Amino acid sequence: MVKKDYDIIIVGAGPVGGYLAQLLKLKGIDPLLIEEHKELGRPIHCAGLVGKKVFQDAKIPLSSNCILNTINGAVVHFGNDKLEIKRKEVAYVIDRERFDKNLGQNLNIIFETKFLGLEKNKQRYVIETDKGDLAAKMIVGADGANSSIRNIVRKHNGLEYMRGVQFRMKFQPVRKDMVEVFIKRPYFYWIIPEGEKTVRVGVISKNPYQDLLEFVKEKKMGQEIVEKFAGIVPLVHFTPLSHERIFLVGDSAAQVKPLSYGGIYMGMRGAEILSECILKEKFSHYSSLWVKKFGGEIKVALRAREILNNLTERDIKKIFSFLKEKINVVEEKGDFENHTLLLWELLKHPGASREILNIFFKIVKANFTGGL
Ligand SMILES: Cc1cc2nc3c(=O)[nH]c(=O)nc-3n(C[C@H](O)[C@H](O)[C@H](O)COP(=O)(O)OP(=O)(O)OC[C@H]3O[C@@H](n4cnc5c(N)ncnc54)[C@H](O)[C@@H]3O)c2cc1C
């Protein structure tokens, strides 16, 4: 028996589901969120590095009480070479649990309730949970990378995933305000300083736990692991993101930056587009508006990922030296959230060898061709 009827049910009270609910609430719609865990923000599956724009571009004020550290750039290592990119206050290291809890404040959430499936019954959807049935006119799947609702919207599967593991460790970073990135093809490792004595070290790869143990050993980071996290990142560009009045947003819609795997900024933009479509009752516009704004960026970044993975060591060294020469362009034009902007800027820039231009052209071609 259906317990209660709602206008909108959002499945998943992660940051994107929470942000969407806040945007709708601001306009007078109070959706119900169902969350399988017993509290917000736990378990954590995130490095917690977000660009400044996550806070600046938000349509509601986001409390800064979750910011643990301010980042002024990155040191990127490749073999024995390194590239230092300085950008003042480019990003923050956040306490993801607090960030999610802030976004979930004063929302109508029922915890420890797992979405199991849904059925259409006339003009509404009856959703089955492990705590009984609920009904709504609209369902939003904000249920993360492992989304169940995605299987309803997207008939064919074939999502590419990457698995990530991160350790929170007692370790003194080289610089408290710089992230370190170590390119070890085909992956990269990160060391993110949380403070003077604690770092987050992680990797997203095919065998991340083993890879990370080896990396920590190689870098002589010691044994003091405080916490371990794991998660998956969906890497694909697909549409449509809705079926009738069932919508996907955030990781469930693969609204993720394919080069750095960050999903918070993009998921929040997805939530903004979706909330506008819901408020204006332009439900079918959601996918096309998303593609218009971010489809090109994701396609080009996915292509870049594919091409970079297949480059020879020699080619990567060349790109690395080129970027070092153009460090002023990288520092000035690089955008934490929109990675391909830099590519366009570098293409405009004189001084690139024919080989480098060829690589860049192959990447940006994805923007003009049908897809991947
Ligand atoms: C190792 C790793 C590091 C990362 N680092 C960063 C980073 O530094 N910066 C960044 O921006 N992004 C990072 N990401 C990505 C980021 O974590 C995600 O993009 C972000 O969490 C997406 O938010 P979301 O709300 O869409 O999904 P989620 O945060 O996954 O939230 C989904 C919610 O839905 C709930 N749920 C799922 N299924 C059900 C169900 N059947 N019933 C009820 N509830 C359900 C879950 O419990 C969860 O609370 C990282 C990811 C990984 C794996």
Coordinates of C-alpha atoms and ligand atoms in Angstrom, one line a residue:
M1 CA 0.0 0.0 0.0
V2 CA 1.3 3.5 -0.9
K3 CA 2.1 5.4 2.3
K4 CA 2.0 8.9 0.9
D5 CA 1.9 10.9 -2.3
Y6 CA 4.5 13.6 -3.2
D7 CA 5.1 16.0 -6.1
I8 CA 8.8 15.1 -6.4
I9 CA 10.8 12.4 -4.8
I10 CA 14.6 12.7 -5.0
V11 CA 16.4 9.4 -4.5
G12 CA 19.8 10.1 -2.9
A13 CA 20.7 12.9 -0.5
G14 CA 24.3 13.4 -1.6
P15 CA 25.5 16.9 -2.5
V16 CA 23.7 17.0 -5.8
G17 CA 20.3 15.7 -4.5
G18 CA 20.6 18.1 -1.5
Y19 CA 21.5 21.1 -3.7
L20 CA 18.6 20.4 -6.1
A21 CA 16.2 20.1 -3.2
Q22 CA 17.4 23.5 -1.8
L23 CA 16.9 25.1 -5.2
L24 CA 13.4 23.8 -5.5
K25 CA 12.5 24.7 -2.0
L26 CA 13.6 28.2 -2.6
K27 CA 10.9 28.4 -5.2
G28 CA 8.2 26.9 -3.0
I29 CA 8.5 23.2 -3.9
D30 CA 9.5 20.9 -1.0
P31 CA 10.6 17.5 -2.4
L32 CA 11.0 14.4 -0.4
L33 CA 14.5 12.9 -0.4
I34 CA 15.1 9.2 0.4
E35 CA 18.5 8.2 1.5
E36 CA 19.7 4.7 2.1
H37 CA 22.3 5.6 4.8
K38 CA 21.5 6.8 8.3
E39 CA 23.1 10.2 8.0
L40 CA 24.3 12.7 5.4
G41 CA 27.9 12.7 4.1
R42 CA 28.8 9.2 5.2
P43 CA 30.4 7.0 3.9
I44 CA 32.8 9.4 2.2
H45 CA 34.0 8.6 -1.3
C46 CA 35.7 11.8 -2.4
A47 CA 39.1 13.6 -2.3
G48 CA 37.2 16.7 -1.2
L49 CA 39.1 19.1 -3.5
V50 CA 36.8 21.6 -5.1
G51 CA 37.4 24.7 -7.2
K52 CA 36.6 28.1 -5.8
K53 CA 33.7 28.3 -8.2
V54 CA 31.8 25.6 -6.4
F55 CA 31.2 28.3 -3.7
Q56 CA 31.2 31.3 -6.1
D57 CA 28.8 30.0 -8.7
A58 CA 26.3 28.4 -6.2
K59 CA 22.7 29.9 -6.4
I60 CA 22.3 29.6 -2.7
P61 CA 24.8 30.7 -0.1
L62 CA 27.1 27.8 0.9
S63 CA 28.6 27.9 4.3
S64 CA 32.4 28.1 4.3
N65 CA 32.6 26.2 7.6
C66 CA 33.5 23.0 5.7
I67 CA 36.7 24.5 4.2
L68 CA 39.7 23.0 5.8
N69 CA 42.5 24.4 3.6
T70 CA 43.0 26.8 0.8
I71 CA 45.0 25.7 -2.3
N72 CA 47.2 28.1 -4.3
G73 CA 48.3 25.8 -7.1
A74 CA 49.7 22.4 -8.0
V75 CA 53.0 20.7 -8.6
V76 CA 52.7 18.2 -11.4
H77 CA 55.4 15.5 -11.5
F78 CA 56.2 13.4 -14.5
G79 CA 59.3 11.1 -14.1
N80 CA 62.0 13.4 -12.7
D81 CA 60.5 16.5 -14.3
K82 CA 58.0 18.8 -12.6
L83 CA 55.7 21.7 -13.4
E84 CA 54.6 24.2 -10.9
I85 CA 51.3 26.0 -11.5
K86 CA 50.6 28.8 -9.2
R87 CA 47.1 30.2 -8.8
K88 CA 46.0 32.0 -5.7
E89 CA 43.0 30.5 -3.9
V90 CA 42.2 28.3 -6.9
A91 CA 40.6 25.6 -4.8
Y92 CA 39.7 24.4 -1.4
V93 CA 40.1 21.2 0.6
I94 CA 36.7 20.5 2.1
D95 CA 35.3 18.3 4.8
R96 CA 32.9 16.4 2.5
E97 CA 30.8 15.2 5.4
R98 CA 30.1 18.7 6.6
F99 CA 29.6 20.0 3.0
D100 CA 26.9 17.4 2.4
K101 CA 25.3 18.0 5.8
N102 CA 25.2 21.8 5.1
L103 CA 23.4 21.1 1.8
G104 CA 20.9 18.8 3.5
Q105 CA 19.9 21.3 6.2
N106 CA 16.1 21.7 6.7
L107 CA 15.2 19.3 4.0
N108 CA 12.5 16.7 4.1
I109 CA 14.7 13.5 4.2
I110 CA 13.8 10.0 5.2
F111 CA 17.0 8.1 6.1
E112 CA 17.7 4.4 6.0
T113 CA 15.3 4.0 3.2
K114 CA 16.5 2.3 0.0
F115 CA 15.0 2.7 -3.4
L116 CA 14.3 -0.7 -4.9
G117 CA 12.3 -0.1 -8.0
L118 CA 9.4 1.9 -9.6
E119 CA 6.2 1.4 -11.5
K120 CA 4.0 3.8 -13.4
N121 CA 0.5 3.9 -12.3
K122 CA -1.6 6.4 -14.4
Q123 CA -0.1 9.9 -13.9
R124 CA 2.2 9.0 -11.0
Y125 CA 5.1 6.7 -10.1
V126 CA 4.9 4.2 -7.3
I127 CA 8.3 3.7 -5.9
E128 CA 9.2 0.6 -3.9
T129 CA 11.5 1.0 -0.9
D130 CA 12.6 -1.3 1.8
K131 CA 10.4 0.7 4.1
G132 CA 7.2 0.5 2.0
D133 CA 5.8 2.2 -1.1
L134 CA 5.7 5.9 -1.9
A135 CA 4.2 7.7 -4.8
A136 CA 5.2 10.9 -6.7
K137 CA 4.5 12.7 -10.0
M138 CA 8.2 13.1 -10.6
I139 CA 11.3 11.1 -9.6
V140 CA 14.8 12.3 -9.6
G141 CA 17.7 9.9 -9.5
A142 CA 20.5 11.6 -7.6
D143 CA 21.6 8.2 -6.5
G144 CA 25.3 8.5 -7.4
A145 CA 27.7 6.6 -9.7
N146 CA 26.0 3.3 -9.0
S147 CA 22.6 4.6 -9.8
S148 CA 19.6 2.2 -10.0
I149 CA 17.4 4.8 -11.6
R150 CA 19.9 5.2 -14.5
N151 CA 19.0 1.6 -15.5
I152 CA 15.3 2.7 -15.9
V153 CA 16.2 5.9 -18.0
R154 CA 19.0 4.4 -20.0
K155 CA 18.0 1.1 -21.6
H156 CA 21.5 0.1 -22.8
N157 CA 24.3 -0.1 -20.3
G158 CA 28.0 0.0 -21.1
L159 CA 29.1 2.7 -18.7
E160 CA 32.8 2.9 -18.2
Y161 CA 33.8 3.2 -14.6
M162 CA 37.0 3.9 -12.8
R163 CA 37.6 2.8 -9.3
G164 CA 39.2 5.1 -6.8
V165 CA 40.9 4.6 -3.4
Q166 CA 42.1 7.3 -1.0
F167 CA 43.9 7.2 2.3
R168 CA 43.8 10.0 4.8
M169 CA 47.3 9.9 6.3
K170 CA 49.5 11.5 9.0
F171 CA 52.2 13.0 6.7
Q172 CA 53.7 16.4 6.4
P173 CA 53.1 17.8 2.9
V174 CA 55.9 19.5 1.0
R175 CA 53.7 22.6 0.8
K176 CA 50.5 23.1 2.8
D177 CA 49.0 25.2 0.0
M178 CA 49.9 23.1 -3.1
V179 CA 48.4 19.9 -4.3
E180 CA 50.8 17.4 -5.7
V181 CA 49.9 15.3 -8.8
F182 CA 52.1 12.4 -10.0
I183 CA 51.5 11.3 -13.5
K184 CA 52.2 7.6 -13.8
R185 CA 50.6 6.5 -17.0
P186 CA 47.8 5.7 -17.6
Y187 CA 46.8 7.1 -14.2
F188 CA 47.7 9.9 -11.8
Y189 CA 48.1 10.0 -8.1
W190 CA 47.3 12.9 -5.8
I191 CA 48.6 14.2 -2.5
I192 CA 46.2 16.8 -1.2
P193 CA 47.2 18.7 2.0
E194 CA 44.4 18.8 4.5
G195 CA 46.6 20.7 6.9
E196 CA 50.2 20.9 8.2
K197 CA 50.3 17.2 9.2
T198 CA 47.6 15.4 7.3
V199 CA 47.2 14.6 3.6
R200 CA 44.8 12.8 1.4
V201 CA 46.6 10.5 -1.0
G202 CA 44.7 8.7 -3.7
V203 CA 44.4 7.2 -7.1
I204 CA 41.7 6.3 -9.6
S205 CA 42.7 3.3 -11.6
K206 CA 41.8 -0.3 -12.5
N207 CA 43.5 -1.7 -9.4
P208 CA 43.5 1.3 -7.0
Y209 CA 44.1 -0.3 -3.6
Q210 CA 47.2 -2.1 -4.7
D211 CA 48.5 0.8 -6.8
L212 CA 48.0 3.2 -3.9
L213 CA 49.8 0.9 -1.4
E214 CA 52.8 0.8 -3.8
F215 CA 52.7 4.5 -4.3
V216 CA 52.7 5.3 -0.6
K217 CA 55.6 2.9 -0.1
E218 CA 57.6 4.4 -3.0
K219 CA 57.1 7.9 -1.6
K220 CA 58.1 6.7 1.9
M221 CA 54.9 8.2 3.3
G222 CA 55.0 5.9 6.4
Q223 CA 52.2 3.8 7.8
E224 CA 49.9 6.2 9.6
I225 CA 46.7 5.7 7.7
V226 CA 43.9 7.4 9.6
E227 CA 41.0 6.5 7.2
K228 CA 40.5 4.7 3.9
F229 CA 37.9 5.5 1.3
A230 CA 36.8 4.0 -2.0
G231 CA 34.4 4.8 -4.7
I232 CA 33.7 4.7 -8.4
V233 CA 33.6 7.4 -11.1
P234 CA 31.4 7.0 -14.2
L235 CA 33.1 8.0 -17.4
V236 CA 30.8 8.5 -20.3
H237 CA 28.7 11.0 -22.1
F238 CA 25.2 9.9 -22.7
T239 CA 21.7 11.3 -23.3
P240 CA 18.8 11.4 -22.7
L241 CA 19.0 12.2 -19.0
S242 CA 15.3 11.7 -18.5
H243 CA 12.5 9.4 -19.5
E244 CA 9.0 10.9 -19.1
R245 CA 9.1 12.4 -15.6
I246 CA 12.1 10.5 -14.3
F247 CA 15.3 12.5 -14.3
L248 CA 19.0 11.8 -13.6
V249 CA 21.4 14.3 -12.1
G250 CA 24.9 14.3 -10.7
D251 CA 27.0 11.2 -10.8
S252 CA 24.0 9.1 -11.9
A253 CA 23.9 11.3 -15.1
A254 CA 27.7 11.0 -15.4
Q255 CA 28.0 14.8 -14.9
V256 CA 31.7 14.4 -14.1
K257 CA 34.9 16.1 -15.3
P258 CA 36.6 13.2 -17.2
L259 CA 40.1 14.5 -16.8
S260 CA 40.1 15.1 -13.0
Y261 CA 37.1 13.0 -12.0
G262 CA 35.6 15.8 -10.0
G263 CA 31.8 15.7 -10.0
I264 CA 30.6 18.3 -7.4
Y265 CA 30.8 21.4 -9.6
M266 CA 29.2 19.7 -12.7
G267 CA 26.5 18.0 -10.6
M268 CA 25.5 21.3 -9.1
R269 CA 25.3 22.9 -12.6
G270 CA 23.2 19.9 -13.6
A271 CA 20.9 20.4 -10.6
E272 CA 20.4 24.1 -11.6
I273 CA 19.4 23.2 -15.2
L274 CA 17.1 20.5 -13.9
S275 CA 15.5 22.7 -11.3
E276 CA 14.7 25.4 -14.0
C277 CA 13.2 22.7 -16.3
I278 CA 11.0 21.4 -13.4
L279 CA 9.9 24.9 -12.4
K280 CA 9.0 25.9 -16.0
E281 CA 7.5 22.5 -16.6
K282 CA 9.8 22.2 -19.7
F283 CA 10.7 18.6 -18.7
S284 CA 11.9 17.5 -22.2
H285 CA 14.4 20.4 -22.4
Y286 CA 16.6 19.1 -19.6
S287 CA 18.9 16.8 -21.7
S288 CA 19.4 19.3 -24.5
L289 CA 20.1 22.2 -22.2
W290 CA 22.7 20.1 -20.4
V291 CA 24.3 19.0 -23.7
K292 CA 24.3 22.6 -24.9
K293 CA 26.2 23.8 -21.8
F294 CA 28.5 20.9 -20.9
G295 CA 28.3 18.3 -23.6
G296 CA 31.2 19.7 -25.7
E297 CA 33.4 20.0 -22.6
I298 CA 32.7 16.4 -21.5
K299 CA 33.2 15.0 -25.0
V300 CA 36.4 16.8 -25.6
A301 CA 37.8 15.9 -22.2
L302 CA 36.8 12.2 -22.7
R303 CA 38.6 12.3 -26.0
A304 CA 41.7 14.0 -24.4
R305 CA 41.7 11.3 -21.8
E306 CA 41.7 8.6 -24.5
I307 CA 44.4 10.2 -26.6
L308 CA 46.6 11.1 -23.6
N309 CA 46.4 7.4 -22.4
N310 CA 47.7 6.3 -25.7
L311 CA 50.6 8.7 -26.1
T312 CA 54.1 7.6 -25.9
E313 CA 56.4 8.6 -23.1
R314 CA 58.3 10.8 -25.5
D315 CA 55.1 12.6 -26.6
I316 CA 54.1 13.3 -23.0
K317 CA 57.6 14.6 -22.2
K318 CA 57.1 17.0 -25.2
I319 CA 53.8 18.2 -24.0
F320 CA 55.2 18.6 -20.5
S321 CA 58.1 20.8 -21.8
F322 CA 55.7 22.8 -23.9
L323 CA 53.4 23.5 -20.9
K324 CA 56.5 24.5 -18.9
E325 CA 57.4 27.0 -21.6
K326 CA 53.8 28.3 -21.7
I327 CA 53.4 28.3 -17.9
N328 CA 52.1 31.9 -17.9
V329 CA 49.2 30.9 -20.3
V330 CA 48.5 27.8 -18.1
E331 CA 48.5 29.9 -14.9
E332 CA 46.4 32.7 -16.5
K333 CA 43.9 30.7 -18.6
G334 CA 43.7 27.3 -16.9
D335 CA 40.2 26.8 -15.4
F336 CA 39.8 24.4 -12.5
E337 CA 36.3 23.4 -13.7
N338 CA 36.5 23.8 -17.5
H339 CA 39.7 22.0 -18.5
T340 CA 39.3 22.3 -22.3
L341 CA 39.4 26.1 -22.2
L342 CA 43.1 25.8 -21.7
L343 CA 43.4 23.6 -24.7
W344 CA 41.7 26.2 -26.9
E345 CA 44.0 28.9 -25.5
L346 CA 47.1 26.8 -26.2
L347 CA 46.0 26.1 -29.7
K348 CA 45.8 29.9 -30.3
H349 CA 49.3 30.2 -28.9
P350 CA 52.3 30.4 -31.3
G351 CA 55.3 28.2 -30.6
A352 CA 53.7 24.8 -30.5
S353 CA 55.5 22.1 -32.6
R354 CA 53.6 20.4 -35.4
E355 CA 53.5 17.2 -33.3
I356 CA 51.9 19.0 -30.3
L357 CA 49.4 20.8 -32.6
N358 CA 48.5 17.4 -34.1
I359 CA 47.7 16.0 -30.7
F360 CA 45.7 19.0 -29.7
F361 CA 43.7 19.0 -33.0
K362 CA 42.9 15.3 -32.5
I363 CA 41.5 16.1 -29.1
V364 CA 39.4 19.1 -30.1
K365 CA 38.0 17.3 -33.1
A366 CA 35.7 15.5 -30.7
N367 CA 33.8 18.8 -30.3
F368 CA 32.9 18.8 -34.0
T369 CA 32.2 15.2 -34.6
G370 CA 29.1 13.2 -33.6
G371 CA 30.5 11.8 -30.4
L372 CA 32.8 9.2 -29.0
Ligands
LIG1 C1 38.0 8.4 -5.0 C2 37.1 9.6 -5.4 C3 37.6 10.9 -5.3 C4 36.8 12.0 -5.7 N1 37.3 13.2 -5.5 C5 36.5 14.3 -5.9 C6 37.0 15.6 -5.6 O1 38.1 15.9 -5.1 N2 36.2 16.7 -6.1 C7 35.0 16.5 -6.7 O2 34.3 17.5 -7.1 N3 34.5 15.2 -6.9 C8 35.3 14.1 -6.5 N4 34.8 12.9 -6.6 C9 33.4 12.7 -7.2 C10 32.4 13.1 -6.2 O3 32.5 12.3 -5.1 C11 31.0 12.9 -6.8 O4 31.0 13.5 -8.1 C12 29.9 13.4 -6.0 O5 29.8 12.8 -4.7 C13 28.5 13.2 -6.7 O6 27.5 13.6 -5.9 P1 26.0 13.0 -6.1 O7 25.2 13.7 -5.1 O8 25.7 12.9 -7.5 O9 26.2 11.4 -5.7 P2 26.7 10.8 -4.3 O10 27.6 11.7 -3.5 O11 27.2 9.5 -4.6 O12 25.3 10.7 -3.5 C14 24.4 9.7 -3.9 C15 23.5 9.5 -2.7 O13 22.5 8.5 -3.0 C16 22.3 7.5 -2.0 N5 21.8 6.4 -2.7 C17 22.4 5.6 -3.6 N6 21.5 4.6 -4.0 C18 20.4 4.7 -3.3 C19 19.2 4.0 -3.2 N7 19.0 2.9 -4.0 N8 18.3 4.4 -2.3 C20 18.5 5.5 -1.5 N9 19.6 6.2 -1.5 C21 20.6 5.9 -2.4 C22 23.7 7.4 -1.5 O14 23.7 6.8 -0.2 C23 24.3 8.8 -1.5 O15 24.0 9.5 -0.3 C24 35.5 11.8 -6.3 C25 35.1 10.5 -6.4 C26 35.9 9.4 -6.0 C27 35.3 8.0 -6.2

